[in-house]
Short mmCIF file of N, CA and C in Angstrom, two decimals:
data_model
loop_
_atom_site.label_atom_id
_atom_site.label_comp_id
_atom_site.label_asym_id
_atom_site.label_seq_id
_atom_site.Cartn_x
_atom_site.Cartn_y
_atom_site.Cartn_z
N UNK A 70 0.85 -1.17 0.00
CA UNK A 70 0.00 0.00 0.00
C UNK A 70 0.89 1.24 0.00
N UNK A 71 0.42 2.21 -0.76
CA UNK A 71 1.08 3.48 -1.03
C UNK A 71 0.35 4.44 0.26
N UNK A 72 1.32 5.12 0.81
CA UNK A 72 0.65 6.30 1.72
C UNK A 72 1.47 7.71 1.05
N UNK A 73 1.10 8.90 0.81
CA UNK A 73 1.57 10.18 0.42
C UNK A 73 1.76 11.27 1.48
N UNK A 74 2.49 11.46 2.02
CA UNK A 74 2.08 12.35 3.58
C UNK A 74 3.63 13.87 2.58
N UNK A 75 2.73 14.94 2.65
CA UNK A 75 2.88 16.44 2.82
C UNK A 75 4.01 16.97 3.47
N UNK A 76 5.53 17.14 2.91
CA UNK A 76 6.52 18.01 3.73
C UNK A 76 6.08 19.33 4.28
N UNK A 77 6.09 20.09 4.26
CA UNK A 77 5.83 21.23 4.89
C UNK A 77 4.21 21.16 5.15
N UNK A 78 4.56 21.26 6.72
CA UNK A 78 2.80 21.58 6.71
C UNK A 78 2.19 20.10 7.69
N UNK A 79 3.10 19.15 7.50
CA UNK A 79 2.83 17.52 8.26
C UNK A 79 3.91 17.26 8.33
N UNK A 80 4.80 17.20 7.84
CA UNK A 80 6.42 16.04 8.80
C UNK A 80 6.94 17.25 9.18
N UNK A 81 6.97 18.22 8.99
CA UNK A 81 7.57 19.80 9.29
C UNK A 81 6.40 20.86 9.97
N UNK A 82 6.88 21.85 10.40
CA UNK A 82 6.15 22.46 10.38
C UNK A 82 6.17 23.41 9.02
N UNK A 83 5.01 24.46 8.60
CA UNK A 83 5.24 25.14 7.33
C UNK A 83 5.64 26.40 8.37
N UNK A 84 7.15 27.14 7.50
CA UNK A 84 7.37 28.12 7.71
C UNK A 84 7.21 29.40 6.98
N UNK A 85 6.96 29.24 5.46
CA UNK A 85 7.20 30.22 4.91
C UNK A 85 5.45 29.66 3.81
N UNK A 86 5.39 31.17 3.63
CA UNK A 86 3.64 31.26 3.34
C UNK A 86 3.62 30.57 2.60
N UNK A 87 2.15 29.55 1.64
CA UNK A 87 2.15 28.78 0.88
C UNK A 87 1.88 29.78 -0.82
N UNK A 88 2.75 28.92 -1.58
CA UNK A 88 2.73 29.55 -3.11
C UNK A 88 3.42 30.78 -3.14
N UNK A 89 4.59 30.08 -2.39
CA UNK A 89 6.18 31.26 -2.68
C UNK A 89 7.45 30.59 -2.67
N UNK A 90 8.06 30.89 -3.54
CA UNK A 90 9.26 30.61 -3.72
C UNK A 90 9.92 29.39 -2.92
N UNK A 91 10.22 28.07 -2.46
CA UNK A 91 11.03 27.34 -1.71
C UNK A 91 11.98 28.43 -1.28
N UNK A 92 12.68 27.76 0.07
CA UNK A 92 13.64 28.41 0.64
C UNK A 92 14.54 27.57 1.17
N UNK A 93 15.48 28.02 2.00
CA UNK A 93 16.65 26.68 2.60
C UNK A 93 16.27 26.55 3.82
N UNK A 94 15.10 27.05 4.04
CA UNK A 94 14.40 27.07 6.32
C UNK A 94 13.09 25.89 5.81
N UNK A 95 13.35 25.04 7.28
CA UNK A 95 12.61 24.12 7.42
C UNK A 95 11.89 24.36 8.45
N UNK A 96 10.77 24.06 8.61
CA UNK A 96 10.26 24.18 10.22
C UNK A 96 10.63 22.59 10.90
N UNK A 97 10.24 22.83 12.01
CA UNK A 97 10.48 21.70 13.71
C UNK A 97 10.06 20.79 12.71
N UNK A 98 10.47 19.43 13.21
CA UNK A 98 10.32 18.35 13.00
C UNK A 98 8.56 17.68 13.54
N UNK A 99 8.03 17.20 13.23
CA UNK A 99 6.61 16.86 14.01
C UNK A 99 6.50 15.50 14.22
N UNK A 100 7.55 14.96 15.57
CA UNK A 100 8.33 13.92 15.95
C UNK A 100 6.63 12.72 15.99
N UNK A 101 5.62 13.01 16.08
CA UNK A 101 4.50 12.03 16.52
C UNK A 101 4.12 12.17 14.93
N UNK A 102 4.37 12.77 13.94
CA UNK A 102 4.30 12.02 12.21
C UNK A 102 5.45 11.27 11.85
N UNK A 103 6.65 11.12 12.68
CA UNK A 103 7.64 10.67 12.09
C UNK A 103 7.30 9.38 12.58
N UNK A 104 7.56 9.16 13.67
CA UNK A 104 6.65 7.79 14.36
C UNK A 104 5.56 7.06 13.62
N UNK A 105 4.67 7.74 12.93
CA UNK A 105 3.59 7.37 12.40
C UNK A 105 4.20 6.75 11.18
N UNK A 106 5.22 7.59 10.17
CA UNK A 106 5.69 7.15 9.55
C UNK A 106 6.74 5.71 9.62
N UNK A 107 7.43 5.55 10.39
CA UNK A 107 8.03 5.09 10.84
C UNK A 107 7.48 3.78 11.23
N UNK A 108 6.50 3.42 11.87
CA UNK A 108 5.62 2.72 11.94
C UNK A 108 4.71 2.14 10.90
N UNK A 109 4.74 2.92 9.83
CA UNK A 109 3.66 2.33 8.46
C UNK A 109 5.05 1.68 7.78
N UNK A 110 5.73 2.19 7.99
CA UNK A 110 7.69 1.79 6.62
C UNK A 110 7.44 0.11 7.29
N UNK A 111 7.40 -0.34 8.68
CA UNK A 111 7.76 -1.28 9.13
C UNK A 111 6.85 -2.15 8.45
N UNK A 112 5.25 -1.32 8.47
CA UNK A 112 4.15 -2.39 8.44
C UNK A 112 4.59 -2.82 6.80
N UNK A 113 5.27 -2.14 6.07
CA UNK A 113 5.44 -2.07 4.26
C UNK A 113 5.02 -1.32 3.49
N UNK A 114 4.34 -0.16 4.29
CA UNK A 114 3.68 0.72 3.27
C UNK A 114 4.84 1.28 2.13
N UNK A 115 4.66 1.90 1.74
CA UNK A 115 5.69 2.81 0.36
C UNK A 115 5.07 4.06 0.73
N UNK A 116 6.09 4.68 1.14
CA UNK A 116 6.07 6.29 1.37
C UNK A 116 6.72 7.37 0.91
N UNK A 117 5.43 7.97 0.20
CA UNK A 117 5.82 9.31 -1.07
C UNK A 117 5.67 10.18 -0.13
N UNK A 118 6.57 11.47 0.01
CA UNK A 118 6.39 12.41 0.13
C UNK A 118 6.04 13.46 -0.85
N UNK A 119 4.98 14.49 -0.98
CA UNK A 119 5.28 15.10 -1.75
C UNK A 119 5.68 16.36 -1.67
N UNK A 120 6.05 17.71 -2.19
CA UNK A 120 6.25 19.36 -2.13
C UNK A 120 5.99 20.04 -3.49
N UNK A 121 5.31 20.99 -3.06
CA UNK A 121 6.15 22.27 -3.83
C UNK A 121 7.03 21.90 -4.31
N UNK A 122 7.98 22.18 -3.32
CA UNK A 122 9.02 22.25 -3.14
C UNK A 122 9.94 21.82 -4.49
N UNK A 123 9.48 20.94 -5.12
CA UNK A 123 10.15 20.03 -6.07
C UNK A 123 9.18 20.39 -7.82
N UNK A 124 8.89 21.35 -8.06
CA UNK A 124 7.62 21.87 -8.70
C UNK A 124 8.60 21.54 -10.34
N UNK A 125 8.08 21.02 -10.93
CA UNK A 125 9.30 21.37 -12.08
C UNK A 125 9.29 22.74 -12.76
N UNK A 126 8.57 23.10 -12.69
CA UNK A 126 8.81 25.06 -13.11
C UNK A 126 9.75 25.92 -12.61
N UNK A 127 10.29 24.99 -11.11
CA UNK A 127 11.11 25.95 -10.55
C UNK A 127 12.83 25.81 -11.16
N UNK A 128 12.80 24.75 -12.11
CA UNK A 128 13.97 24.35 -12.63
C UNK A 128 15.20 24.12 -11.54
N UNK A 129 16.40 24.45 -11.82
CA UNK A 129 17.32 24.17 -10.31
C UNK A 129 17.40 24.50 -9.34
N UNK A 130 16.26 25.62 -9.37
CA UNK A 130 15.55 25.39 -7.87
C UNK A 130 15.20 24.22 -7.32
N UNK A 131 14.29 23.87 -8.44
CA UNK A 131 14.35 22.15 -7.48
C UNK A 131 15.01 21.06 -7.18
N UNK A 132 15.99 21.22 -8.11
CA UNK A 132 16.99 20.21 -7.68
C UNK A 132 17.79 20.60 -6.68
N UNK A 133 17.92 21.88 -6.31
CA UNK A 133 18.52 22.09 -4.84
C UNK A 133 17.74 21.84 -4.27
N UNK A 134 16.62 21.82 -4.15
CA UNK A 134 15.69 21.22 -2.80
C UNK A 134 15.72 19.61 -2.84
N UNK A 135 15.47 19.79 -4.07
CA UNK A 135 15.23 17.68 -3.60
C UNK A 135 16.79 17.13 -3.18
N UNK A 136 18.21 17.91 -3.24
CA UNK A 136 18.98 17.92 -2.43
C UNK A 136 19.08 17.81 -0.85
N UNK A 137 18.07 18.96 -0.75
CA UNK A 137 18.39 19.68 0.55
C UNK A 137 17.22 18.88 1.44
N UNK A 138 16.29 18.29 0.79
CA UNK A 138 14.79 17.42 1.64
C UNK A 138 16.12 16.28 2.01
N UNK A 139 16.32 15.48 0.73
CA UNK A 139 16.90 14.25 0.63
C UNK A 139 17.52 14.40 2.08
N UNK A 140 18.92 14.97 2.33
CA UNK A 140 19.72 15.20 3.17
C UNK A 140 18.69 15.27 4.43
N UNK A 141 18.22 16.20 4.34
CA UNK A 141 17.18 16.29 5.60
C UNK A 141 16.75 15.43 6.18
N UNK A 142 16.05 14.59 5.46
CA UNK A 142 15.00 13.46 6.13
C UNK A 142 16.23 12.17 6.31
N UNK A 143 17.02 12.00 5.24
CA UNK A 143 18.41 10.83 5.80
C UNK A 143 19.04 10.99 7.19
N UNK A 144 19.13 12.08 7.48
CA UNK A 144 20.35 12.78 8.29
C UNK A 144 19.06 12.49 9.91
N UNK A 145 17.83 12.73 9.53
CA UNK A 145 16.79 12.72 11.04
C UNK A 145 16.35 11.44 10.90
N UNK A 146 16.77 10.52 9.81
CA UNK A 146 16.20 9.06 9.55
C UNK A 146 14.38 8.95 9.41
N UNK A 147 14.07 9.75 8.95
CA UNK A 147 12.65 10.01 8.17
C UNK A 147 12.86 9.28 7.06
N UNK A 148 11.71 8.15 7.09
CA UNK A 148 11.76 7.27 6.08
C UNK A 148 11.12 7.70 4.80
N UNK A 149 11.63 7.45 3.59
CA UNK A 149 10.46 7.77 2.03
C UNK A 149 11.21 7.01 1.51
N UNK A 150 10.51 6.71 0.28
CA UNK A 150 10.79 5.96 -1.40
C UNK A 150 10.99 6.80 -2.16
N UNK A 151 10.23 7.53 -1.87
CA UNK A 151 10.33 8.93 -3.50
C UNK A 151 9.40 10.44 -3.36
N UNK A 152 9.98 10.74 -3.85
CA UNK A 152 9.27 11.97 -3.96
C UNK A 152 7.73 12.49 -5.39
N UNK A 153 7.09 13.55 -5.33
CA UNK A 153 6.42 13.77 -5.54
C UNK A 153 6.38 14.92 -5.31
N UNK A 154 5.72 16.13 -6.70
CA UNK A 154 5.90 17.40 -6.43
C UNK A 154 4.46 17.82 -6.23
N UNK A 155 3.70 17.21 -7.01
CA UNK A 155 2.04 17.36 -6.51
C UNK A 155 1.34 16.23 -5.65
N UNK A 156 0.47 15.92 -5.15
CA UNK A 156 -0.33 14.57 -4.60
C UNK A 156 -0.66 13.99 -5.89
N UNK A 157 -1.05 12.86 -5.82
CA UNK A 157 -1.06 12.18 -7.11
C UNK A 157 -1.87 10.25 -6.60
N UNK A 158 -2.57 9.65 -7.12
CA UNK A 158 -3.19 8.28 -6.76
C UNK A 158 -3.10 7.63 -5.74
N UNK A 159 -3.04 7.74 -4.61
CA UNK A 159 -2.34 6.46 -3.95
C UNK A 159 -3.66 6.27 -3.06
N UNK A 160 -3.85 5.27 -2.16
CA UNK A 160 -4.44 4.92 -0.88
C UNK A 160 -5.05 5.86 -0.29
N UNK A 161 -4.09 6.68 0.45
CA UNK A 161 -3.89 8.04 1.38
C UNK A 161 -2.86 9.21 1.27
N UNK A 162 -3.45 10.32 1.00
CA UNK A 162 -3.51 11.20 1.11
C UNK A 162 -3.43 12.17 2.76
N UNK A 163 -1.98 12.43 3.11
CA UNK A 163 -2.10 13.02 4.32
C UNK A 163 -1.37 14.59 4.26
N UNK A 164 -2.37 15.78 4.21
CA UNK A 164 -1.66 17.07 4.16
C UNK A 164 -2.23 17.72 5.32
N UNK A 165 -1.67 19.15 5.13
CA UNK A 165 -2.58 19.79 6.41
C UNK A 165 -3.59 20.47 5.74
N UNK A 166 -4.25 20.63 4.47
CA UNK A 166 -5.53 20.90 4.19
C UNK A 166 -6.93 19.52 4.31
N UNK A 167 -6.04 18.43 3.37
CA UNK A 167 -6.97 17.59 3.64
C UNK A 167 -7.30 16.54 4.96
N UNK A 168 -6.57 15.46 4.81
CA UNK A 168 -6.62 14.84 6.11
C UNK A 168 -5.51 15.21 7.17
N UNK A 169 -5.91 16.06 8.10
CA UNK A 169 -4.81 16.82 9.26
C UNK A 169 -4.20 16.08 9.70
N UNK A 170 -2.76 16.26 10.11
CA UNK A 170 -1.95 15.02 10.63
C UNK A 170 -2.19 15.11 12.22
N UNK A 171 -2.74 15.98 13.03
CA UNK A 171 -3.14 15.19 14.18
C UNK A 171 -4.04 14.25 14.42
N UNK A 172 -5.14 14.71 13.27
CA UNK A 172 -6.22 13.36 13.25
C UNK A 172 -5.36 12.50 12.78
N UNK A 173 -4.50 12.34 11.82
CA UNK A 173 -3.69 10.86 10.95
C UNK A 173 -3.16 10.33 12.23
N UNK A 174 -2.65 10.66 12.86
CA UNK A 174 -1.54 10.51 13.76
C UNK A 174 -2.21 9.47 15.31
N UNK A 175 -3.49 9.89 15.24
CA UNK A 175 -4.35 9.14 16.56
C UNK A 175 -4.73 7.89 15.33
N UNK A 176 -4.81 7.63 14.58
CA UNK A 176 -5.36 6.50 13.83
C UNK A 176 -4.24 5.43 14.11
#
C-alpha cells in the first residue's frame, strides 16, 4: 500500500507562506508524524512524500531542494521511497488541508 504524507505543513512544520518561492528554512520536525511514519515503513507501506518544493517550473531550484529534503529526512532518519511534487493516486492522502496530521496521527 502506497501512503503520500505532505513536507511542509505535516512532517515539518510550514514556515514560509504557501505559493512562494522554496527556501533553505525548514520548520520543527513533528516527531509524533515521524513515528507514524516510521511505523507504516515497518508495516510495508511505500512512502511518497510530496512538495512544492520540487515543482518542475522551478527548474534548479528544485533540484537544490530535492537535495536539501533528501539530506534532511536521511540525516533525522525520516523514512520515504520517492518523492512527488504534486499529490497524485495512492491509498492516502495526508496534508494539512486535507486529512490533518493530528487526526492521521491518533489512527
Amino acid at each position: 500500500m502506497e501512503i503520500m504524507i505532505d513536507f511542509d505543513g505535516v512532517i515539518v512544520e510550514q514556515v514560509t507562506p504557501r505559493n512562494t518561492l522554496p527556501t533553505k528554512i525548514i520548520g520543527e520536525i513533528s516527531w509524533a508524524v515521524v513515528e507514524k511514519m516510521r511505523f507504516l515503513k515497518k508495516q510495508g507501506y511505500t512512502i511518497i512524500i510530496f512538495t512544492g518544493r520540487l515543482d518542475a517550473e522551478l527548474g534548479e531550484l528544485a533540484l537544490e531542494q530535492f537535495a536539501l529534503l533528501s539530506d534532511f529526512l536521511r540525516k533525522h532518519g525520516i523514512p520515504f521511497d520517492r518523492f512527488y511534487s504534486k499529490p497524485w493516486r495512492v491509498s492516502v492522502i495526508v496534508d494539512d488541508i486535507a486529512i490533518k496530521p493530528q487526526d492521521w496521527i491518533k489512527e
